[in-house]
Tab-separated table of C-alpha atoms (C1' of nucleotides) in Angstrom:
chain	number	residue	atom	x	y	z
C	1	MET	CA	0.000	0.000	0.000
C	2	PRO	CA	2.508	2.572	-1.125
C	3	GLU	CA	1.512	6.142	-0.357
C	4	LEU	CA	3.624	9.276	-0.631
C	5	PRO	CA	6.516	8.325	1.712
C	6	GLU	CA	6.856	4.853	0.226
C	7	VAL	CA	6.762	6.174	-3.343
C	8	GLU	CA	9.301	8.864	-2.448
C	9	VAL	CA	11.640	6.204	-1.067
C	10	VAL	CA	11.340	4.371	-4.386
C	11	ARG	CA	11.915	7.599	-6.314
C	12	ARG	CA	15.158	8.218	-4.438
C	13	GLY	CA	16.272	4.693	-5.221
C	14	LEU	CA	15.530	5.173	-8.911
C	15	GLU	CA	17.352	8.502	-8.925
C	16	ARG	CA	20.401	6.812	-7.464
C	17	TRP	CA	20.405	3.470	-9.257
C	18	VAL	CA	18.660	4.065	-12.596
C	19	ALA	CA	18.926	7.734	-13.648
C	20	GLY	CA	21.479	8.275	-16.394
C	21	ARG	CA	21.394	4.687	-17.648
C	22	THR	CA	20.385	3.604	-21.144
C	23	VAL	CA	17.823	0.850	-21.705
C	24	ALA	CA	19.147	-2.150	-23.642
C	25	THR	CA	16.105	-4.436	-23.584
C	26	VAL	CA	12.540	-4.389	-22.282
C	27	GLU	CA	10.472	-7.475	-21.522
C	28	VAL	CA	6.778	-7.304	-20.652
C	29	HIS	CA	5.688	-10.448	-18.842
C	30	HIS	CA	2.063	-9.459	-18.239
C	31	PRO	CA	0.045	-7.237	-20.601
C	32	ARG	CA	-1.939	-5.749	-17.716
C	33	ALA	CA	1.216	-4.080	-16.444
C	34	VAL	CA	1.218	-1.815	-19.527
C	35	ARG	CA	-2.551	-1.474	-20.027
C	36	ARG	CA	-2.315	2.300	-19.633
C	37	HIS	CA	0.040	2.401	-22.613
C	38	LEU	CA	-2.754	2.557	-25.158
C	39	GLU	CA	-0.596	1.866	-28.254
C	40	GLY	CA	0.150	-1.628	-27.011
C	41	THR	CA	3.004	-3.675	-25.627
C	42	GLY	CA	5.146	-3.650	-28.785
C	43	HIS	CA	4.991	0.129	-28.959
C	44	PHE	CA	5.874	0.397	-25.257
C	45	VAL	CA	8.969	-1.739	-25.743
C	46	ALA	CA	10.064	0.183	-28.851
C	47	ALA	CA	9.554	3.548	-27.140
C	48	LEU	CA	11.990	2.614	-24.358
C	49	THR	CA	14.644	0.530	-26.081
C	50	GLY	CA	17.824	2.545	-26.634
C	51	ARG	CA	16.533	5.497	-24.618
C	52	THR	CA	18.216	6.947	-21.554
C	53	LEU	CA	16.236	7.417	-18.318
C	54	THR	CA	17.481	10.839	-17.288
C	55	ALA	CA	15.949	11.393	-13.834
C	56	ALA	CA	13.226	10.234	-11.433
C	57	HIS	CA	10.360	12.548	-10.456
C	58	ARG	CA	7.246	12.102	-8.348
C	59	ARG	CA	3.897	13.741	-7.853
C	60	GLY	CA	1.607	12.211	-5.276
C	61	LYS	CA	1.890	8.470	-5.797
C	62	TYR	CA	2.989	8.698	-9.436
C	63	LEU	CA	6.568	8.409	-10.645
C	64	TRP	CA	7.961	9.487	-13.992
C	65	LEU	CA	11.368	9.159	-15.611
C	66	PRO	CA	12.022	11.462	-18.601
C	67	LEU	CA	13.585	9.823	-21.658
C	68	ALA	CA	16.453	11.056	-23.824
C	69	GLU	CA	18.044	9.918	-27.063
C	70	THR	CA	21.546	8.468	-26.827
C	71	ASP	CA	23.019	11.863	-27.761
C	72	GLY	CA	21.282	13.382	-24.750
C	73	THR	CA	18.497	15.156	-26.655
C	74	PRO	CA	15.228	15.041	-24.676
C	75	ALA	CA	12.834	12.585	-26.290
C	76	GLY	CA	9.731	14.494	-25.208
C	77	GLN	CA	8.470	11.401	-23.427
C	78	ALA	CA	8.682	9.850	-19.988
C	79	LEU	CA	8.256	6.419	-18.467
C	80	VAL	CA	5.327	6.809	-16.045
C	81	ALA	CA	4.849	4.345	-13.190
C	82	HIS	CA	2.204	3.818	-10.547
C	83	LEU	CA	2.700	1.109	-7.940
C	84	GLY	CA	-1.002	0.628	-7.217
C	85	MET	CA	-1.568	-1.580	-4.210
C	86	SER	CA	1.294	-3.984	-4.450
C	87	GLY	CA	3.731	-2.770	-7.103
C	88	GLN	CA	7.483	-2.757	-6.575
C	89	LEU	CA	10.302	-1.336	-8.660
C	90	LEU	CA	13.371	-3.376	-7.806
C	91	VAL	CA	16.959	-2.885	-8.889
C	92	GLU	CA	18.480	-6.358	-8.941
C	93	LYS	CA	21.451	-8.246	-10.300
C	94	PRO	CA	20.689	-10.189	-13.500
C	95	SER	CA	21.641	-13.357	-11.619
C	96	GLN	CA	18.831	-12.787	-9.099
C	97	PRO	CA	16.052	-15.343	-9.851
C	98	ASP	CA	12.740	-13.961	-11.155
C	99	GLY	CA	9.915	-13.727	-8.638
C	100	THR	CA	6.419	-15.090	-9.307
C	101	HIS	CA	4.934	-11.664	-9.975
C	102	LEU	CA	7.565	-10.218	-12.292
C	103	ARG	CA	5.595	-8.074	-14.765
C	104	ALA	CA	8.351	-6.269	-16.665
C	105	ARG	CA	12.146	-6.260	-16.880
C	106	PHE	CA	14.500	-3.543	-18.126
C	107	THR	CA	18.133	-4.293	-18.822
C	108	PHE	CA	20.714	-1.570	-19.397
C	109	THR	CA	23.554	-1.092	-21.856
C	110	ASP	CA	26.098	-0.979	-19.022
C	111	GLY	CA	25.277	-4.616	-18.194
C	112	GLY	CA	24.645	-3.733	-14.547
C	113	ARG	CA	21.648	-4.292	-12.330
C	114	GLU	CA	18.242	-4.702	-13.970
C	115	LEU	CA	15.088	-2.750	-13.164
C	116	ARG	CA	12.192	-5.101	-12.434
C	117	PHE	CA	8.522	-4.207	-12.053
C	118	VAL	CA	6.927	-6.741	-9.720
C	119	ASP	CA	3.214	-6.515	-8.871
C	120	GLN	CA	1.132	-9.184	-7.188
C	121	ARG	CA	-2.290	-7.584	-7.633
C	122	THR	CA	-1.579	-5.759	-10.899
C	123	PHE	CA	-3.278	-2.555	-9.832
C	124	GLY	CA	-0.096	-0.746	-10.726
C	125	GLY	CA	1.225	-0.127	-14.204
C	126	LEU	CA	3.753	1.429	-16.572
C	127	ALA	CA	3.297	3.617	-19.643
C	128	VAL	CA	5.283	5.934	-21.883
C	129	GLU	CA	3.631	9.346	-22.013
C	130	PRO	CA	4.364	12.636	-23.766
C	131	CYS	CA	6.357	14.880	-21.457
C	132	ALA	CA	7.881	18.251	-22.258
C	133	GLY	CA	11.294	18.675	-20.687
C	134	GLU	CA	11.208	18.373	-16.911
C	135	GLU	CA	7.511	19.232	-16.737
C	136	ILE	CA	4.933	16.823	-15.406
C	137	PRO	CA	3.391	14.601	-18.116
C	138	ALA	CA	-0.029	15.923	-19.178
C	139	ARG	CA	-1.666	12.662	-18.155
C	140	LEU	CA	-0.659	13.348	-14.535
C	141	ALA	CA	-1.625	17.018	-14.470
C	142	HIS	CA	-4.830	16.283	-12.566
C	143	ILE	CA	-2.872	15.009	-9.564
C	144	ALA	CA	-2.628	17.763	-6.976
C	145	ILE	CA	0.714	18.942	-5.654
C	146	ASP	CA	1.530	17.133	-2.444
C	147	PRO	CA	1.913	18.851	0.929
C	148	LEU	CA	5.659	18.206	1.107
C	149	ASP	CA	6.214	20.103	-2.155
C	150	GLY	CA	7.455	23.643	-1.623
C	151	SER	CA	4.842	24.986	-4.028
C	152	PHE	CA	1.909	23.490	-2.131
C	153	ASP	CA	-0.594	26.306	-1.576
C	154	THR	CA	-1.965	25.957	1.952
C	155	ASP	CA	-4.562	28.712	1.640
C	156	ALA	CA	-5.847	27.369	-1.657
C	157	PHE	CA	-6.108	23.877	-0.183
C	158	SER	CA	-7.961	25.157	2.853
C	159	ALA	CA	-10.424	27.078	0.699
C	160	ALA	CA	-10.935	24.159	-1.696
C	161	LEU	CA	-11.487	21.701	1.145
C	162	ARG	CA	-14.066	23.880	2.863
C	163	ARG	CA	-15.830	24.456	-0.455
C	164	ARG	CA	-16.337	20.716	-0.861
C	165	ARG	CA	-19.549	19.114	0.282
C	166	THR	CA	-18.296	15.738	1.327
C	167	GLU	CA	-16.709	13.962	4.278
C	168	VAL	CA	-13.198	14.968	5.290
C	169	LYS	CA	-11.613	11.535	4.864
C	170	ARG	CA	-13.052	11.239	1.390
C	171	ALA	CA	-11.528	14.633	0.585
C	172	LEU	CA	-8.109	13.622	1.945
C	173	LEU	CA	-8.113	10.600	-0.360
C	174	ASP	CA	-9.084	12.707	-3.385
C	175	GLN	CA	-5.841	13.033	-5.334
C	176	THR	CA	-7.111	16.051	-7.258
C	177	LEU	CA	-7.331	17.976	-3.984
C	178	ILE	CA	-4.151	16.842	-2.224
C	179	GLY	CA	-1.623	14.385	-3.626
C	180	GLY	CA	-0.073	11.366	-1.986
C	181	VAL	CA	-2.405	10.622	0.944
C	182	GLY	CA	-3.857	7.093	1.089
C	183	ASN	CA	-5.896	5.183	3.638
C	184	ILE	CA	-3.140	4.745	6.215
C	185	TYR	CA	-1.938	8.345	6.375
C	186	ALA	CA	-5.479	9.705	6.105
C	187	ASP	CA	-6.406	7.849	9.308
C	188	GLU	CA	-3.192	8.892	11.046
C	189	SER	CA	-3.636	12.553	10.070
C	190	LEU	CA	-7.257	12.632	11.223
C	191	TRP	CA	-6.225	11.145	14.562
C	192	ARG	CA	-3.536	13.790	14.999
C	193	ALA	CA	-6.076	16.528	14.223
C	194	ARG	CA	-8.700	14.889	16.500
C	195	LEU	CA	-11.222	14.747	13.656
C	196	HIS	CA	-13.527	11.904	12.673
C	197	GLY	CA	-13.321	11.076	8.969
C	198	ALA	CA	-17.059	11.524	8.545
C	199	ARG	CA	-16.938	15.209	9.488
C	200	PRO	CA	-18.432	17.345	6.701
C	201	THR	CA	-15.740	19.404	4.997
C	202	ASP	CA	-17.909	22.507	4.706
C	203	ARG	CA	-18.247	22.702	8.489
C	204	LEU	CA	-14.554	22.601	9.301
C	205	THR	CA	-13.073	25.804	10.630
C	206	ARG	CA	-9.911	27.247	9.130
C	207	ALA	CA	-8.128	26.299	12.351
C	208	GLN	CA	-9.277	22.683	12.026
C	209	VAL	CA	-8.098	22.524	8.428
C	210	ALA	CA	-4.760	23.996	9.465
C	211	GLU	CA	-4.408	21.381	12.198
C	212	LEU	CA	-5.349	18.620	9.780
C	213	LEU	CA	-2.793	19.797	7.262
C	214	GLU	CA	-0.152	19.943	9.975
C	215	GLY	CA	-1.052	16.352	10.868
C	216	VAL	CA	-0.699	15.304	7.236
C	217	ARG	CA	2.667	17.022	6.868
C	218	ASP	CA	4.007	15.646	10.142
C	219	VAL	CA	2.963	12.049	9.546
C	220	LEU	CA	4.277	12.026	5.979
C	221	THR	CA	7.569	13.593	7.053
C	222	GLU	CA	8.043	11.230	10.000
C	223	SER	CA	7.213	8.182	7.893
C	224	LEU	CA	9.619	9.245	5.167
C	225	ALA	CA	12.353	9.595	7.773
C	226	GLN	CA	11.712	5.971	8.781
C	227	GLY	CA	11.811	4.733	5.190
C	228	GLY	CA	8.032	4.402	4.922
C	229	THR	CA	5.472	1.956	6.292
C	230	SER	CA	5.622	-1.787	5.685
C	231	PHE	CA	3.353	-4.472	7.044
C	232	ASP	CA	4.984	-7.275	5.104
C	233	SER	CA	7.257	-7.797	2.113
C	234	LEU	CA	4.781	-6.144	-0.260
C	235	TYR	CA	6.192	-2.681	0.141
C	236	VAL	CA	9.936	-2.332	-0.180
C	237	ASP	CA	12.487	0.097	-1.559
C	238	VAL	CA	14.335	-0.573	-4.827
C	239	ASN	CA	16.764	-2.815	-2.951
C	240	GLY	CA	13.982	-4.850	-1.362
C	241	ARG	CA	14.276	-3.337	2.112
C	242	SER	CA	11.261	-2.508	4.283
C	243	GLY	CA	10.585	0.751	6.136
C	244	TYR	CA	9.945	0.995	9.849
C	245	PHE	CA	7.111	3.481	10.269
C	246	SER	CA	4.497	0.780	10.964
C	247	ARG	CA	5.801	0.730	14.538
C	248	HIS	CA	4.706	4.340	14.941
C	249	LEU	CA	1.138	4.048	13.683
C	250	ALA	CA	-1.291	5.394	16.288
C	251	VAL	CA	-4.570	4.072	14.883
C	252	TYR	CA	-4.218	2.333	11.524
C	253	GLY	CA	-4.571	-1.420	12.026
C	254	GLN	CA	-4.693	-0.897	15.817
C	255	ALA	CA	-8.284	-2.015	16.540
C	256	ASP	CA	-8.862	-2.695	20.265
C	257	ARG	CA	-5.428	-1.370	21.186
C	258	PRO	CA	-5.276	1.716	23.429
C	259	CYS	CA	-5.244	5.157	21.866
C	260	PRO	CA	-1.700	6.514	22.474
C	261	ARG	CA	-3.235	9.773	23.679
C	262	CYS	CA	-6.091	8.745	25.977
C	263	GLY	CA	-6.020	4.962	26.273
C	264	THR	CA	-9.496	4.396	24.830
C	265	PRO	CA	-9.594	1.294	22.608
C	266	ILE	CA	-9.265	2.153	18.924
C	267	VAL	CA	-12.261	1.193	16.799
C	268	ARG	CA	-12.389	-0.065	13.250
C	269	GLU	CA	-15.248	1.092	11.066
C	270	SER	CA	-16.168	0.282	7.505
C	271	PHE	CA	-16.057	3.533	5.624
C	272	MET	CA	-16.075	4.040	1.883
C	273	ASN	CA	-15.898	0.246	1.543
C	274	ARG	CA	-12.578	0.138	3.339
C	275	SER	CA	-11.329	0.122	6.890
C	276	SER	CA	-11.043	3.249	8.936
C	277	TYR	CA	-9.478	3.369	12.366
C	278	SER	CA	-10.062	6.085	14.935
C	279	CYS	CA	-10.236	6.826	18.627
C	280	PRO	CA	-13.899	7.125	19.658
C	281	ARG	CA	-13.010	9.566	22.435
C	282	CYS	CA	-10.500	11.851	20.679
C	283	GLN	CA	-12.366	11.710	17.368
C	284	PRO	CA	-16.086	11.640	18.117
C	285	ARG	CA	-18.346	10.873	15.185
C	286	PRO	CA	-20.183	14.002	14.065
C	287	ARG	CA	-23.816	14.316	15.029
C	288	SER	CA	-25.838	13.502	11.971
C	289	SER	CA	-27.455	16.668	10.723
C	290	PRO	CA	-28.773	17.845	7.373
C	291	ALA	CA	-26.115	19.144	5.041
C	292	ARG	CA	-25.675	22.865	5.046
C	293	PRO	CA	-27.375	24.288	1.951
C	294	ARG	CA	-25.017	25.633	-0.658
C	295	ARG	CA	-25.129	29.382	-1.029
C	296	PRO	CA	-26.826	30.397	-4.302
O	1	DC	C1'	-18.878	20.499	-12.561
O	2	DC	C1'	-19.321	17.712	-8.503
O	3	DC	C1'	-19.798	13.682	-6.037
O	4	DA	C1'	-20.729	8.612	-5.031
O	5	DG	C1'	-20.483	4.027	-6.466
O	6	DT	C1'	-18.321	0.151	-9.156
O	7	DC	C1'	-14.745	-2.558	-10.807
O	8	DC	C1'	-10.215	-4.255	-11.463
O	9	DC	C1'	-6.847	-8.112	-9.176
O	10	DT	C1'	-4.490	-11.974	-6.156
O	11	DG	C1'	-2.901	-13.988	-1.754
O	12	DC	C1'	-3.906	-14.891	2.761
O	13	DG	C1'	-6.368	-16.058	6.953
O	14	DC	C1'	-10.351	-17.763	8.880
O	15	DG	C1'	-14.522	-20.611	9.769
O	16	DC	C1'	-16.872	-24.702	8.783
N	1	DT	C1'	-7.480	-31.244	4.444
N	2	DG	C1'	-10.100	-28.322	1.532
N	3	DC	C1'	-13.061	-24.890	0.086
N	4	DG	C1'	-15.325	-20.494	-0.092
N	5	DC	C1'	-15.454	-16.052	1.483
N	6	DG	C1'	-13.998	-11.506	3.135
N	7	DC	C1'	-10.467	-8.415	3.098
N	8	DA	C1'	-6.499	-5.564	1.631
N	9	DG	C1'	-7.485	-0.551	-1.501
N	10	DG	C1'	-5.768	3.353	-5.616
N	11	DG	C1'	-7.719	5.245	-9.285
N	12	DA	C1'	-10.126	5.239	-13.830
N	13	DC	C1'	-14.476	5.227	-15.133
N	14	DT	C1'	-19.590	5.935	-15.107
N	15	DG	C1'	-23.917	7.712	-13.967
N	16	DG	C1'	-26.891	10.747	-11.383
DNA sequence: CCCAGTCCCTGCGCGC
DNA sequence: TGCGCGCAGGGACTGG
C-alpha cells in the first residue's frame, strides 16, 4: 500500500540506481502491467529501447522518468509508473532469480543491475507518455501537488477543502485535492487533528483545516524519515528493504489497542468500503445533521 | 462540474 | 485437508 513516503523512497532509489542509464532491452511479462500504454506492448517496448532514463520525479503516488536519445536530446516522453496496491520497482542483479509476480524487466547497456517491475495484484502499471522537458506529463496534471512540495498552496487547499460538500476523509483521499495521501496516512492525520473522517468538509473551521494539514505534513515527514510503512514484504524500496514506520502508527490497524493519547480502545469502522481506524473519544463521530445548503 | 459508487486483481487467513 | 469467502485498496471510469 505505497503512499507518498513509500513512493518517495522508491523515487530516491531510482534517482540513485537508474537515472542516467540507457535501456538495452525491455520485456513485458504481463500485458496488464502496460494497459495504460494505449498503443500496445510492442509500442511500449520500442519507445523505451535505446533510450536513456534521465531522472526520477514524483507527484503524489505517481513516478515518472524522462527519456532522452543516446546523444542526450530530450525525447519528449517519460516512463510513467504507478505502484497501485502492491507494485514494486526493484533494482536487482541479472543473476537474481525472477519472482512469481515479475511483470516487466528492463536491462541496461552498461550490463549492470536490472530494473524489475513486480506486482502481485496488478493494480499498478507502466506507460510511456508525452512529457515536455522536466515538466509533469499531461496525463498526470490532474494530480494535486503534495503537501511536502514547496509549491503546495496551503490557503488554496484550505479554501478548496471547505468548499467541498463531502466527508473529510473522502476529501483527503481525493488526489485532485491533495496528492499522496492514502488510507493509512489519512487515518493517522485525522487522529492527529482529532477529527472523525465523517466530518463534513464545509463545516470545518480554518483552524481545524490547518491542524489537519499539519497532521498530514508531520505524519508524511516522519514516515519518510523511517523509510516508509511496511506491514509485510509487499512494500519495499528498490533494494527490497522494508521501512519501519508501521511501529509508529497510532490508529491504523490498531483495533482494540489503546489510543496513544487517551487509552481508549481504537475502533475499526467500515467507511467508503474500506477500513477506517479512529479513537472514539479523541475523534467523536459528528452528530448527523442535514447538510448545510449551498449558497446560491 | 461535482460527487458517489463500481470494478479491477491476487494472496492470505479464517470458519466450517 | 479443503473450500469459499472476506479483506487488503488506488484510481479510472460511469452515472446521477
